[in-house]
Short mmCIF file of C-alpha atoms in Angstrom, two decimals:
data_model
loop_
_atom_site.label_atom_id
_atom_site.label_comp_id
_atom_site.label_asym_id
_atom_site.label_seq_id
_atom_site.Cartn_x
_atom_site.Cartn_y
_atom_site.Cartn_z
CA UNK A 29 0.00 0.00 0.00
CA UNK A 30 1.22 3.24 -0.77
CA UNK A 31 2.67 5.27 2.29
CA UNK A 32 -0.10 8.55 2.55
CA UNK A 33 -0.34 11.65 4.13
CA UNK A 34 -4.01 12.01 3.70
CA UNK A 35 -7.02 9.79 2.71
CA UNK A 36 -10.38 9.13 3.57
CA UNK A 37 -11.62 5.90 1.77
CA UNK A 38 -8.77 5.65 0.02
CA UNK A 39 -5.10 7.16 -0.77
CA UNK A 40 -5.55 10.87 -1.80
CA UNK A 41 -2.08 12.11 -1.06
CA UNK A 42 1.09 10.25 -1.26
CA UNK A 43 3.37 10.45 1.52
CA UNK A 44 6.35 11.71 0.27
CA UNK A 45 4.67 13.82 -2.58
CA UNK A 46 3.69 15.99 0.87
CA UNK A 47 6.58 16.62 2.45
CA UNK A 48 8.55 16.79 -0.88
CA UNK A 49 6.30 19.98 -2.35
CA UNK A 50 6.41 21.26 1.28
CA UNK A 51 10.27 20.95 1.24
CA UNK A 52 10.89 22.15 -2.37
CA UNK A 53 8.60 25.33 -1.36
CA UNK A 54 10.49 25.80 1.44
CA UNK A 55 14.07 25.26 -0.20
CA UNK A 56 13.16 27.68 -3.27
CA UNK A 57 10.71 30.14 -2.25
CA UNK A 58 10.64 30.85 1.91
CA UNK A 59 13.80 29.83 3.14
CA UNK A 60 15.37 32.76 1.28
CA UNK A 61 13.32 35.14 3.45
CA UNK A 62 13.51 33.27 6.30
CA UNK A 63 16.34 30.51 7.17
CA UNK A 64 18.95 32.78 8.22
CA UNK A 65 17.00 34.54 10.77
CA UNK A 66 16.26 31.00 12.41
CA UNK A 67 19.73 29.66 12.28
CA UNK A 68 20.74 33.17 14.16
CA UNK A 69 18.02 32.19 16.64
CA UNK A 70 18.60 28.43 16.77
CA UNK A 71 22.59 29.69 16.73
CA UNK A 72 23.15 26.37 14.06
CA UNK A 73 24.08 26.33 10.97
CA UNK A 74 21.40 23.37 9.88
CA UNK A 75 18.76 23.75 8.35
CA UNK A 76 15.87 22.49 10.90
CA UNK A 77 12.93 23.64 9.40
CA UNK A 78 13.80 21.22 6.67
CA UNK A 79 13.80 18.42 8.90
CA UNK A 80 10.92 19.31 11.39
CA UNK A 81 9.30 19.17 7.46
CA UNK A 82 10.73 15.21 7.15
CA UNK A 83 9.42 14.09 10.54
CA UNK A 84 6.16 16.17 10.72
CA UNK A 85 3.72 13.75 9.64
CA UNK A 86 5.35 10.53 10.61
CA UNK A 87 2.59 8.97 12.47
CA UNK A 88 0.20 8.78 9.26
CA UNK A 89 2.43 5.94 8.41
CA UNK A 90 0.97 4.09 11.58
CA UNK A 91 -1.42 1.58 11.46
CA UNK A 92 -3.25 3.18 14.40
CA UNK A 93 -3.95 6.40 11.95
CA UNK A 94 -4.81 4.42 8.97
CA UNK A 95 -7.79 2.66 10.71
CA UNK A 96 -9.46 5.32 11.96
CA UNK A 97 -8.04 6.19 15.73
CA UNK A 98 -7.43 10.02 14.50
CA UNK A 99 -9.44 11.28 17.64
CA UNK A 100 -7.56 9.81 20.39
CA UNK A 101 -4.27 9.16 18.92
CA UNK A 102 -2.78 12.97 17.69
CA UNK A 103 0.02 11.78 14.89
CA UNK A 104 2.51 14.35 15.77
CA UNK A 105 3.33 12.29 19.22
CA UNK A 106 5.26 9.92 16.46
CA UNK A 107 7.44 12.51 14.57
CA UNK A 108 7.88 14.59 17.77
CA UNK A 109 9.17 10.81 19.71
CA UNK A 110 11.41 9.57 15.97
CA UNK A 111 12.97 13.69 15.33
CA UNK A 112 13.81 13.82 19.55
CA UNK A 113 14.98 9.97 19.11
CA UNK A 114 17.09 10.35 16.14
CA UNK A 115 18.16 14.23 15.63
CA UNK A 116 21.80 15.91 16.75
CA UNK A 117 20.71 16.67 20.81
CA UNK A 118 21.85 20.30 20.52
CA UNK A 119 18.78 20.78 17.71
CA UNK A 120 16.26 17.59 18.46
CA UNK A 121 14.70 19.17 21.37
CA UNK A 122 13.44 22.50 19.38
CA UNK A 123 12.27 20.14 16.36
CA UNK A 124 10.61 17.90 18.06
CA UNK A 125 8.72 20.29 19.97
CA UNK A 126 8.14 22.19 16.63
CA UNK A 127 6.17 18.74 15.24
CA UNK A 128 4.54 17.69 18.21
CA UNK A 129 2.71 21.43 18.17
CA UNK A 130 2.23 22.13 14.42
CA UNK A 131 -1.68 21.13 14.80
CA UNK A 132 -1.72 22.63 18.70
CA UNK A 133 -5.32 23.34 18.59
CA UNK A 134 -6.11 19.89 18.11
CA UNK A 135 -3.13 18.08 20.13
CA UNK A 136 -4.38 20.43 23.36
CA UNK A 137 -8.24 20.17 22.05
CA UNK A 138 -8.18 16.09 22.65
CA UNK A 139 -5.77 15.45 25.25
CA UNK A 140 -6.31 18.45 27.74
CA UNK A 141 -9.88 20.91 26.71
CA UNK A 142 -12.22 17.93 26.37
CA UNK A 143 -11.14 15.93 29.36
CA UNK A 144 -11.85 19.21 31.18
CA UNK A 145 -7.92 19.85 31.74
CA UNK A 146 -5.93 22.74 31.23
CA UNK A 147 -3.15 21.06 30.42
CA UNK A 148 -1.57 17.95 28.52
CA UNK A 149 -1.16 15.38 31.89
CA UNK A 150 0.86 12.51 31.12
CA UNK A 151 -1.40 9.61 32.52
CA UNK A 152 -3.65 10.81 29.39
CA UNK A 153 -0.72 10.60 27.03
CA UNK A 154 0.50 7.49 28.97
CA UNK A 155 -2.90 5.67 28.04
CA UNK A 156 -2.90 6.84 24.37
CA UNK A 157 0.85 5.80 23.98
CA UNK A 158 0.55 2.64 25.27
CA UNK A 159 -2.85 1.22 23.78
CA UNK A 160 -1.64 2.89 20.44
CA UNK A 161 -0.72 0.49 17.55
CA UNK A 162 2.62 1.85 16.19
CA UNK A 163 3.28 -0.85 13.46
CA UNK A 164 3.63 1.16 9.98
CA UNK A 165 1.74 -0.17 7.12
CA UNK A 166 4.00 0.48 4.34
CA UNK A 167 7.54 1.23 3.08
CA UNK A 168 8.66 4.71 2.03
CA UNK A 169 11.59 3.20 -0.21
CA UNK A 170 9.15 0.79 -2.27
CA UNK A 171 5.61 1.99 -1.67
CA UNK A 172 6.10 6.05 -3.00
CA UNK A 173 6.40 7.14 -6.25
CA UNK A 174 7.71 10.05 -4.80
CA UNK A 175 11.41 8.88 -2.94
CA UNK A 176 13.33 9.61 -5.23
CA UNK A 177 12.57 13.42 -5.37
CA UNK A 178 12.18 13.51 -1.64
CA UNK A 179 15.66 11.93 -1.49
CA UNK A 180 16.79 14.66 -3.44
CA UNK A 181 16.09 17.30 -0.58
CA UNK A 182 16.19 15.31 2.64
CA UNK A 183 19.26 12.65 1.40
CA UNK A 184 19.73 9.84 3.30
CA UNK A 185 17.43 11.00 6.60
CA UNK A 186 14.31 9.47 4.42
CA UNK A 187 16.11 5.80 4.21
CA UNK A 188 16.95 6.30 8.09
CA UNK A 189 13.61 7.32 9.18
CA UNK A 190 12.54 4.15 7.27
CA UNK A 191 14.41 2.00 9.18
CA UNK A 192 13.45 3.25 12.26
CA UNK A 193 9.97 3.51 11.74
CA UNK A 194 9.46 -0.32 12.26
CA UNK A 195 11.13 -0.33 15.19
CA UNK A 196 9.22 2.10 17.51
CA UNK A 197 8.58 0.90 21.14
CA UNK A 198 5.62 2.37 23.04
CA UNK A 199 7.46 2.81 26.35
CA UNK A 200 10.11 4.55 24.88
CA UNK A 201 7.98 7.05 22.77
CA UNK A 202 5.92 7.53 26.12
CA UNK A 203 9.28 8.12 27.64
CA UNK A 204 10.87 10.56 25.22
CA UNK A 205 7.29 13.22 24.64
CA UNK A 206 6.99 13.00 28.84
CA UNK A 207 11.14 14.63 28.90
CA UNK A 208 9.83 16.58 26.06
CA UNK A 209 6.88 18.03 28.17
CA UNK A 210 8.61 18.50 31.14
CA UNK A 211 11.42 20.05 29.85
CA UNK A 212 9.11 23.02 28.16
CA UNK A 213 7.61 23.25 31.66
CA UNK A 214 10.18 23.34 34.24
CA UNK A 215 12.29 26.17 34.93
CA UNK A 216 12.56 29.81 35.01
CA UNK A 217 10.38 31.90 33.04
CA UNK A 218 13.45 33.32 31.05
CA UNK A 219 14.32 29.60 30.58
CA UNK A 220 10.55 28.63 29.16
CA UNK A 221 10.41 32.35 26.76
CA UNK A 222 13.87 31.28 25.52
CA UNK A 223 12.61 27.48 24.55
CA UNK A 224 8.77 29.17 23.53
CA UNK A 225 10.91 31.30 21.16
CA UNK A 226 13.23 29.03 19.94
CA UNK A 227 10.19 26.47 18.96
CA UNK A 228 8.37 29.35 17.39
CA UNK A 229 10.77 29.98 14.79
CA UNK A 230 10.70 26.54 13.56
CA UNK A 231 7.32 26.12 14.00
CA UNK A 232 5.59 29.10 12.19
CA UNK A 233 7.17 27.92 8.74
CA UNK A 234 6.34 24.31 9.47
CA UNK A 235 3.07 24.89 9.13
CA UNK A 236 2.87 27.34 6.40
CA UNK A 237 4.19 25.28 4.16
CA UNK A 238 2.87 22.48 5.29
CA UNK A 239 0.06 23.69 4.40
CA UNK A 240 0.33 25.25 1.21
CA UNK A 241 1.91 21.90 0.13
CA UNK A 242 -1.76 20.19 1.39
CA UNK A 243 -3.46 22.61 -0.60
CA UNK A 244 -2.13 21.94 -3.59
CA UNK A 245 -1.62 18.13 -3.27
CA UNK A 246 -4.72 17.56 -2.26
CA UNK A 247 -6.99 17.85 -5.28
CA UNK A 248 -10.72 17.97 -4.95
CA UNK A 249 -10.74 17.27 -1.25
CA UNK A 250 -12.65 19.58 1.06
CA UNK A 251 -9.46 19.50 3.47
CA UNK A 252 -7.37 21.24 0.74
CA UNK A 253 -7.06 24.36 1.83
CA UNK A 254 -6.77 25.83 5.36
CA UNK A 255 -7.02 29.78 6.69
CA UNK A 256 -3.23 29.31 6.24
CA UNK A 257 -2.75 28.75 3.08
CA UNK A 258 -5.62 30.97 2.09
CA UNK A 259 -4.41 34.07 3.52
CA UNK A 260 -0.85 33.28 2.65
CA UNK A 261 -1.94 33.27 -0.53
CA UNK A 262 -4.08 35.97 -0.86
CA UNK A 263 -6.97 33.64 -2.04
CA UNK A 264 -8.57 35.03 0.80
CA UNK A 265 -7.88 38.89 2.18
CA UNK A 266 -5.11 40.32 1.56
CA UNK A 267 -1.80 37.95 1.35
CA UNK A 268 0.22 37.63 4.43
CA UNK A 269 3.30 36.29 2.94
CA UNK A 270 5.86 38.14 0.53
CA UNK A 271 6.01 35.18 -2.47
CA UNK A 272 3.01 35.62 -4.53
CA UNK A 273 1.45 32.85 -5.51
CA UNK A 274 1.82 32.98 -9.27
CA UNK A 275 5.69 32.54 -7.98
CA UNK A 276 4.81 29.25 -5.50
CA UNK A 277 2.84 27.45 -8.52
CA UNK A 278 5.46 28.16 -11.38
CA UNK A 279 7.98 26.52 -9.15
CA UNK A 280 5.33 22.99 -8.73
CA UNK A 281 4.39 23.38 -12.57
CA UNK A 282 8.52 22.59 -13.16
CA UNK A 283 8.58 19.42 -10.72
CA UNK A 284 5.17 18.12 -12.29
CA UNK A 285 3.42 18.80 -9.42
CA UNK A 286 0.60 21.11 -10.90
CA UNK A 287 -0.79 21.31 -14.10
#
């Protein structure tokens, strides 16, 4: 079965077609405006919105997404465990907290607002962790059309991240996102602004692009499009970001992405 990012009764966008077109937009057209700036704040030269891109939607692979479990099981938990897991330590931290909040509405929606919390406690993400089935259902070398150009932007990370994705462990995931959360909420204030900063920087651009990469690969689906990439766009209001968009779809026209 083909590795996806998003389907309902069946495949509607390939895995690696996602994060490729969000990579390639990000490589070409808003890393130019903003990478620098984030290195300066990150004080590395890598470039780690590129791979908070690579890990962000890791735990569609899982066969706890694929049948169904979308409510109680929040897929960034499984890039955010994988990006803290397998990253350089002096940069996993700020990535993986970058994934494990680029949908925060919904992550803090399920796990904390309708349990009648205020915050994320970890028996909740204990009980999702554990009970979750983290066996992948496909193979991002053989399954996507798509690996070869996605090799061309994230190299050898995509064969690595294949490996490793049949060989998650529950404990340890629960393990790794519980020193995650404690370590964004222990500590000074100056501490927590300094970490809340750093994962900002990464995490704005995350999900742009994310989701003007979902809003084009996406066809006819009704989840196409979000305010994001509407307003970063100008297809609604007045755009928010500097590329216009005529410059965005040339650039996916070229790599056969668009018609």
């Amino acid at each position: 079965m083909i590795c996806c990012a998003f389907f309902s009764q069946e495949s509607i966008e390939p895995y690696l077609k996602h994060i490729y077109t969000a990579g390639l937009i990000w490589d070409k057209i808003y890393g130019k405006y903003y990478l620098k700036s984030i290195q300066r704040v990150l004080k590395t030269n890598e470039d780690l919105v590129k791979l908070a891109i690579l890990y962000h939607d890791l735990g569609k692979l899982t066969n706890e997404y694929k049948e169904g479990n979308r409510k109680n099981f929040r897929h960034e938990l499984v890039g955010a465990y994988l990006a803290y897991k397998l990253l350089q330590e002096n940069y996993a931290f700020y990535v993986s907290l970058a994934v494990m909040l680029h949908h925060e509405s919904g992550i803090l929606g399920i796990y904390a607002g309708e349990k009648g919390e205020s915050f994320i406690t970890l028996s909740t993400l204990r009980k999702v962790i554990d009970n979750a089935n983290l066996t992948v259902y496909c193979d991002l070398t053989t399954d996507d059309p798509w690996y070869s150009k996605a090799k061309r932007i994230f190299g050898n990370e995509v064969d690595i991240i294949n490996r490793e994705l049949k060989n998650m462990n529950n404990r340890e995931m629960y393990e790794i996102i519980k020193e995650i959360i404690i370590r964004t909420s222990v500590g000074s204030d100056k501490y927590l602004m300094e970490i809340r900063t750093k994962a900002a920087s990464l995490l704005y651009p995350l999900t742009l692009v994310d989701s003007i990469s979902a809003y084009y690969t996406r066809g006819d689906s009704k989840d196409s499009a979000t305010w994001i990439a509407s307003r970063a766009l100008g297809i609604k209001g007045t755009r928010a970001e500097i590329p216009k968009r005529e410059e965005i779809e040339e650039l996916l026209r070229k790599e056969g992405i668009i018609k």
